[in-house]
Short mmCIF file of C-alpha atoms in Angstrom, two decimals:
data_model
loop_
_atom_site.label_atom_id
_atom_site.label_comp_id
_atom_site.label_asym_id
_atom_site.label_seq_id
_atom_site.Cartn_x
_atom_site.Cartn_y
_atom_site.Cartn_z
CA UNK H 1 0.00 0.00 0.00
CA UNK H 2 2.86 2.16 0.91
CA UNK H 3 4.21 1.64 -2.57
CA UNK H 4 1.26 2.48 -4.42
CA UNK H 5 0.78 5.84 -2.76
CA UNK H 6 3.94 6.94 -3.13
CA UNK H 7 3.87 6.28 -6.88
CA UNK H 8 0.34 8.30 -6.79
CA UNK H 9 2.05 11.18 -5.06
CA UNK H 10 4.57 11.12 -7.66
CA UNK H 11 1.98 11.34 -10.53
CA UNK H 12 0.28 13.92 -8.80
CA UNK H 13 3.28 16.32 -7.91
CA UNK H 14 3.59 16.19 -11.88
CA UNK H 15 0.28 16.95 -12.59
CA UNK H 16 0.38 19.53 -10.11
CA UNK H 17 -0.15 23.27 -11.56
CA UNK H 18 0.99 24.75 -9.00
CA UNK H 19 4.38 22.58 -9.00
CA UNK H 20 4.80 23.88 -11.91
CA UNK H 21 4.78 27.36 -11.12
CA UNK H 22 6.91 26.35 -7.77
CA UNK H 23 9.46 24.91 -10.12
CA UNK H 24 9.65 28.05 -12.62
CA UNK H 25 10.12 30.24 -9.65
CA UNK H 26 12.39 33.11 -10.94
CA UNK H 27 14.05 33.66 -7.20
CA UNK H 28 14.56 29.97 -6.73
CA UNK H 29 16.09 28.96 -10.33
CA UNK H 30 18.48 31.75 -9.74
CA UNK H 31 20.02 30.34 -6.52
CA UNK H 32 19.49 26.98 -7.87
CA UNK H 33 19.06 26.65 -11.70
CA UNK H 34 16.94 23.93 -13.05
CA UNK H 35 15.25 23.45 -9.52
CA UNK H 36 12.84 20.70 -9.49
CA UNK H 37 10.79 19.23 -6.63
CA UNK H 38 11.97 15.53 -6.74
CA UNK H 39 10.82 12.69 -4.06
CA UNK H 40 12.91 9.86 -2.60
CA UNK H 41 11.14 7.13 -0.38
CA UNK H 42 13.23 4.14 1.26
CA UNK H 43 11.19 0.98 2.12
CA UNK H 44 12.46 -1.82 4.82
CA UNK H 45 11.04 -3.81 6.84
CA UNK H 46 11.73 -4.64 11.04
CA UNK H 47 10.96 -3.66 14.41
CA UNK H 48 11.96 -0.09 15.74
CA UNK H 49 11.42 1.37 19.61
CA UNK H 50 9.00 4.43 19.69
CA UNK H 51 9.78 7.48 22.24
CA UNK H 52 8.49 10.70 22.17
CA UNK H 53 11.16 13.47 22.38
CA UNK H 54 10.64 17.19 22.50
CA UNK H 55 9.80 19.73 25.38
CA UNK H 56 6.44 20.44 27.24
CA UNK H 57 5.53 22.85 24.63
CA UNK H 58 6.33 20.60 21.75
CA UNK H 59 6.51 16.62 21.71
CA UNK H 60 7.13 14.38 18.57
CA UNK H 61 6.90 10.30 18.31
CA UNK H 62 10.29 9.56 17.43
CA UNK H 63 11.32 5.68 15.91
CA UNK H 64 14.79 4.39 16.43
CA UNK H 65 16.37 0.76 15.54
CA UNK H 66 19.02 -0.29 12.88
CA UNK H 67 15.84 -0.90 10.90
CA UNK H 68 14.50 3.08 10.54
CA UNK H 69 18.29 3.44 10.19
CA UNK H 70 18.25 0.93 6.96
CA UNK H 71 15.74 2.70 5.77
CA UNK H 72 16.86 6.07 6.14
CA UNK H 73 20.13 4.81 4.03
CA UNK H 74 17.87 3.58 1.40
CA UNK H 75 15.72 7.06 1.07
CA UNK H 76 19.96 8.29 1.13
CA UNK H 77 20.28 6.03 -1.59
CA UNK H 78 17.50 6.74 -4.15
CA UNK H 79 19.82 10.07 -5.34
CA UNK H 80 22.47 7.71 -6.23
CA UNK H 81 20.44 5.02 -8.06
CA UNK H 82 18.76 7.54 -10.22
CA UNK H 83 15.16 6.14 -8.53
CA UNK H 84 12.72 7.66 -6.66
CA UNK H 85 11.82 3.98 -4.71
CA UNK H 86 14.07 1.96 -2.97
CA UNK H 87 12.95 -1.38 -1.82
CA UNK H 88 14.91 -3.62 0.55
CA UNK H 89 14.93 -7.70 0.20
CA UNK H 90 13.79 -8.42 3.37
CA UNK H 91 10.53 -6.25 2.81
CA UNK H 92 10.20 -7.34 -0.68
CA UNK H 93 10.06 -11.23 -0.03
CA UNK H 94 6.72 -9.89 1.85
CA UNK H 95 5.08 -8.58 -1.46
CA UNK H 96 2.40 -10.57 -3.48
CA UNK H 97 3.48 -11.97 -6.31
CA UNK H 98 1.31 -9.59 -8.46
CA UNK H 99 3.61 -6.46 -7.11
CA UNK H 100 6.95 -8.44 -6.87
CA UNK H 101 6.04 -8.51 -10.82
CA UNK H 102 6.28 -4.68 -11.15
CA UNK H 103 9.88 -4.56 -8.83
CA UNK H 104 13.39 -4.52 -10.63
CA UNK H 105 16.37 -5.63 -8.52
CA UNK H 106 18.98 -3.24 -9.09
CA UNK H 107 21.76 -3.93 -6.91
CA UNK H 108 23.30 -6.48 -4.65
CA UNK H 109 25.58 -4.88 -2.09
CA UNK H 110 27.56 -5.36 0.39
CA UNK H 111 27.66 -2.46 3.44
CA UNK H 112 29.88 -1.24 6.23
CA UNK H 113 29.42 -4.27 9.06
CA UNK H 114 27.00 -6.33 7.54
CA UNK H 115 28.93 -9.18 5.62
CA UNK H 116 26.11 -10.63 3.48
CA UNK H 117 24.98 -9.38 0.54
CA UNK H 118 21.57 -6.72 0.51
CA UNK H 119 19.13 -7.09 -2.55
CA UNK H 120 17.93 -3.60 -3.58
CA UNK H 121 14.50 -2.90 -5.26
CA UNK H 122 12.85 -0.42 -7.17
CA UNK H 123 9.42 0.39 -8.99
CA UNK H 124 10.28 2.12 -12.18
CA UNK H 125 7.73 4.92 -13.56
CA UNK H 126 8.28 7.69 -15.47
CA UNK H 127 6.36 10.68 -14.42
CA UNK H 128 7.35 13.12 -17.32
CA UNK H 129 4.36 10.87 -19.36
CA UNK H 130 1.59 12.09 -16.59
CA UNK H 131 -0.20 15.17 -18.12
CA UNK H 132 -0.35 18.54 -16.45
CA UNK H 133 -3.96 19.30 -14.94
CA UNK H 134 -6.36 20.72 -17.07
CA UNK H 135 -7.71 24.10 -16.08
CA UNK H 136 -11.24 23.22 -17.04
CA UNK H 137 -10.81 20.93 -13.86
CA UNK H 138 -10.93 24.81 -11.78
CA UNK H 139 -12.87 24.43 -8.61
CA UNK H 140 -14.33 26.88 -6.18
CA UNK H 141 -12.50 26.73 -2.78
CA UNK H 142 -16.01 25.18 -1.32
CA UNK H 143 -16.25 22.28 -4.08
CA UNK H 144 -11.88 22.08 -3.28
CA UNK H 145 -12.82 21.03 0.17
CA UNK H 146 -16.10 19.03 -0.45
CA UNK H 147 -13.26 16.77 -2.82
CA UNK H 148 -10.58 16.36 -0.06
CA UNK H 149 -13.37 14.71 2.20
CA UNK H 150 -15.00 12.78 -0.33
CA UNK H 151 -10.93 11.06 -1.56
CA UNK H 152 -10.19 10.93 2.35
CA UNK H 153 -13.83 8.74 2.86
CA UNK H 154 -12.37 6.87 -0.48
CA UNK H 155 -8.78 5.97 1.53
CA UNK H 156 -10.50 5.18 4.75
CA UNK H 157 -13.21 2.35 2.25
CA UNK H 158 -9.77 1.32 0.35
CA UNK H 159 -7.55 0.97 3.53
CA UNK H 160 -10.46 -1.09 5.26
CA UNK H 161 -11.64 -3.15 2.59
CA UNK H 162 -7.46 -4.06 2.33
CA UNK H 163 -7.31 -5.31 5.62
CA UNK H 164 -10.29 -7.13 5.16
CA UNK H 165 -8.69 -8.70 1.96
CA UNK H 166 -11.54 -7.57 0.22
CA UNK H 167 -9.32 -6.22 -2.39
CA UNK H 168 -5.83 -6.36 -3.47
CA UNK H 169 -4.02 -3.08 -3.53
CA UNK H 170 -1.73 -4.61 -5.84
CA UNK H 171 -4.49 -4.30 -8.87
CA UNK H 172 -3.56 -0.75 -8.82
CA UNK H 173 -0.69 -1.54 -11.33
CA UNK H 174 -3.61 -2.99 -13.72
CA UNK H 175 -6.44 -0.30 -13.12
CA UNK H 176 -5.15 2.89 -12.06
CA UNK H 177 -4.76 5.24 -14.92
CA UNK H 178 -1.62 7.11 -13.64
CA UNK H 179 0.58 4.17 -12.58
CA UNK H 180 0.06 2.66 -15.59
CA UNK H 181 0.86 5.81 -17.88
CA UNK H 182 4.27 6.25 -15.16
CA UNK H 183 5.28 2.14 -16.41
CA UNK H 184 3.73 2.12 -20.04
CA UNK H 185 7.70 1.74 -20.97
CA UNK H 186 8.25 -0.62 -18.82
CA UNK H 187 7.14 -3.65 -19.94
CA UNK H 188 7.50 -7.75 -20.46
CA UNK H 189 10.78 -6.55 -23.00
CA UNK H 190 12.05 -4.16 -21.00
CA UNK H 191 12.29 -6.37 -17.71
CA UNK H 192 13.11 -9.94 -19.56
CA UNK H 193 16.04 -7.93 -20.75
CA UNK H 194 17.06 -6.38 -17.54
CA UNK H 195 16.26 -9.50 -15.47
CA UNK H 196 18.76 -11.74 -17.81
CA UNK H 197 21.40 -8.91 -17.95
CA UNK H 198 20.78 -9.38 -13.82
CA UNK H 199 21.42 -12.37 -13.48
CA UNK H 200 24.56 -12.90 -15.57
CA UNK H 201 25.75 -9.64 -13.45
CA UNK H 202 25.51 -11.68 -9.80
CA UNK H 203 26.97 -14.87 -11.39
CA UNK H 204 29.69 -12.96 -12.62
CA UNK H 205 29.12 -13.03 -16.32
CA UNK H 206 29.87 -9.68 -16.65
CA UNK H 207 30.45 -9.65 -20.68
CA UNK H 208 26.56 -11.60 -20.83
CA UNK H 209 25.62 -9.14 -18.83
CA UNK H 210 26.85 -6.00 -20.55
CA UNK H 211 24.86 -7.10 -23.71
CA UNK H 212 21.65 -7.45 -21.95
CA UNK H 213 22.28 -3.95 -20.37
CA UNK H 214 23.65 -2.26 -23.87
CA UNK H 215 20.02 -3.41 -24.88
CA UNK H 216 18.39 -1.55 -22.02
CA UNK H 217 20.25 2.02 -22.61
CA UNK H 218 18.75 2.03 -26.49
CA UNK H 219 15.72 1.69 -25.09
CA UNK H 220 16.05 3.93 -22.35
CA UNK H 221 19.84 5.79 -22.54
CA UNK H 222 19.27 7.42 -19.06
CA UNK H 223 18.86 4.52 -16.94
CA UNK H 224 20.78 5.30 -14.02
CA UNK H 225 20.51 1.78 -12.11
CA UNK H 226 21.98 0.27 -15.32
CA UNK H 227 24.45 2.85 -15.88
CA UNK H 228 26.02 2.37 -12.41
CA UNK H 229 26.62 -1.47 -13.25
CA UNK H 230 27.99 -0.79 -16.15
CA UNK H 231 30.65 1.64 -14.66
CA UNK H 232 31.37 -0.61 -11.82
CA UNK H 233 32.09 -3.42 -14.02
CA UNK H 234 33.99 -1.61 -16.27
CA UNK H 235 36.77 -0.73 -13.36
CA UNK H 236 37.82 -4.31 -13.41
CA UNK H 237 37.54 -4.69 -17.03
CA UNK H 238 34.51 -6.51 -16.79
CA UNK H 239 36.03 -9.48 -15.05
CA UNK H 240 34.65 -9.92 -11.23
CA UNK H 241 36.56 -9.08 -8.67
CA UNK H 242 38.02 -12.49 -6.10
CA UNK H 243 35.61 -13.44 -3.79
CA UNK H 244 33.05 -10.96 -4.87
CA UNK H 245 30.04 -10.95 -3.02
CA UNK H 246 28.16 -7.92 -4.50
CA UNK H 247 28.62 -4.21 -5.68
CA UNK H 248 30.09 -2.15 -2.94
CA UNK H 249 27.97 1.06 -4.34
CA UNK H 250 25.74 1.60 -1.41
CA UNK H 251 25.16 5.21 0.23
CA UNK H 252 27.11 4.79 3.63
#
């Protein structure tokens, strides 16, 4: 579920109109040219303590555990992966099938204290494909709040009706609109050829593997996840390195 919305709040950051005028902001593209509202989101799974820290004025539920700290590294991460989801292994082996489907592994690192190796996933969309609102869609600031409380009824029906397994969030990738424009590029060819460029990257085939992932930069040259395991394997001149265990290219 977590997933899903943040994939929705992508799509409708995008979409946004105002966004759009946040992002042309004269002041701000002078201090910081090209400024863009991006998102990063890291997803793990485990237990964490809860405290509340703060003052009497002021008091806020803090969570702390080498798990929040996991996924704080993976949110870290996201910048360096090109992605704006990443997905640890031990939350993904908790996904249905139907959404482990839509996930692309793209690393298998090694970090600082932890000797075995950490599968990394993603959800790829591509946002620049969601349309910017239509105007015609102008509301009074009466019907703007009669909307927020009907879609915040719809969440409460759709989170209850989850728990109740009376639906599958997961269908979302099959009948929501926006998702599906975000991954219309990624489909069966684009992850066959990923998954097999993959897999001859852990076993070490690393020339297999760079002809699977030459395949995936034609179809999509900016691929960032790709791009990094092409670079790493390119220091050793494609050729793994002894006793290698994963790619070292995790945020720290």
């Amino acid at each position: 579920m977590t997933a899903v919305s943040f994939l929705l709040l992508i799509s409708g950051l995008k979409k946004s109109k105002k966004m759009v005028k946040y992002n042309n902001h004269v002041g701000l593209n002078e201090r910081m040219p090209s400024y863009q509202v991006k998102l990063g989101l890291g997803l793990h799974l485990g237990y964490a303590i809860e405290g509340a820290i703060g003052s009497y004025y002021k008091i806020d539920a803090s969570y702390l555990s080498p798990n929040v700290r996991m996924a704080e590294r993976l949110e870290g991460a996201t910048k360096a992966y090109g992605v704006p989801l990443l997905i640890s292994g031990a939350l993904h082996k908790y996904f249905t099938e139907k959404t482990k489907q839509q996930c692309r592994q793209v690393d298998y690192c090694t970090m600082n204290g932890n000797p075995d190796p950490v599968q990394l996933f993603t959800i790829d969309v591509d946002p620049s494909f969601i349309p910017i609102e239509d105007d015609g869609n102008f509301m009074t600031l009466k019907q703007m709040k009669i909307e927020r409380v009907h879609q915040r009824i719809l969440r409460n029906n759709m989170r209850e009706a989850a728990f109740n397994n009376e639906i599958q969030i997961s269908d979302s990738f099959e009948n929501n609109v926006e998702i599906m424009v975000m991954r219309k590029m990624f489909g069966k060819e684009w992850m066959e050829t990923y998954e097999a460029g993959f897999t001859d990257y852990v076993n070490g085939n690393w020339k297999l593997a760079m002809n699977s992932f030459n395949k995936i930069l034609e179809m999509k040259p900016d691929d960032k996840p790709t791009l990094n395991l092409i670079a790493f394997m390119k220091e050793t001149n494609l050729e793994p390195p002894t006793n290698w265990l994963g790619h070292k290219f995790f945020a720290e």
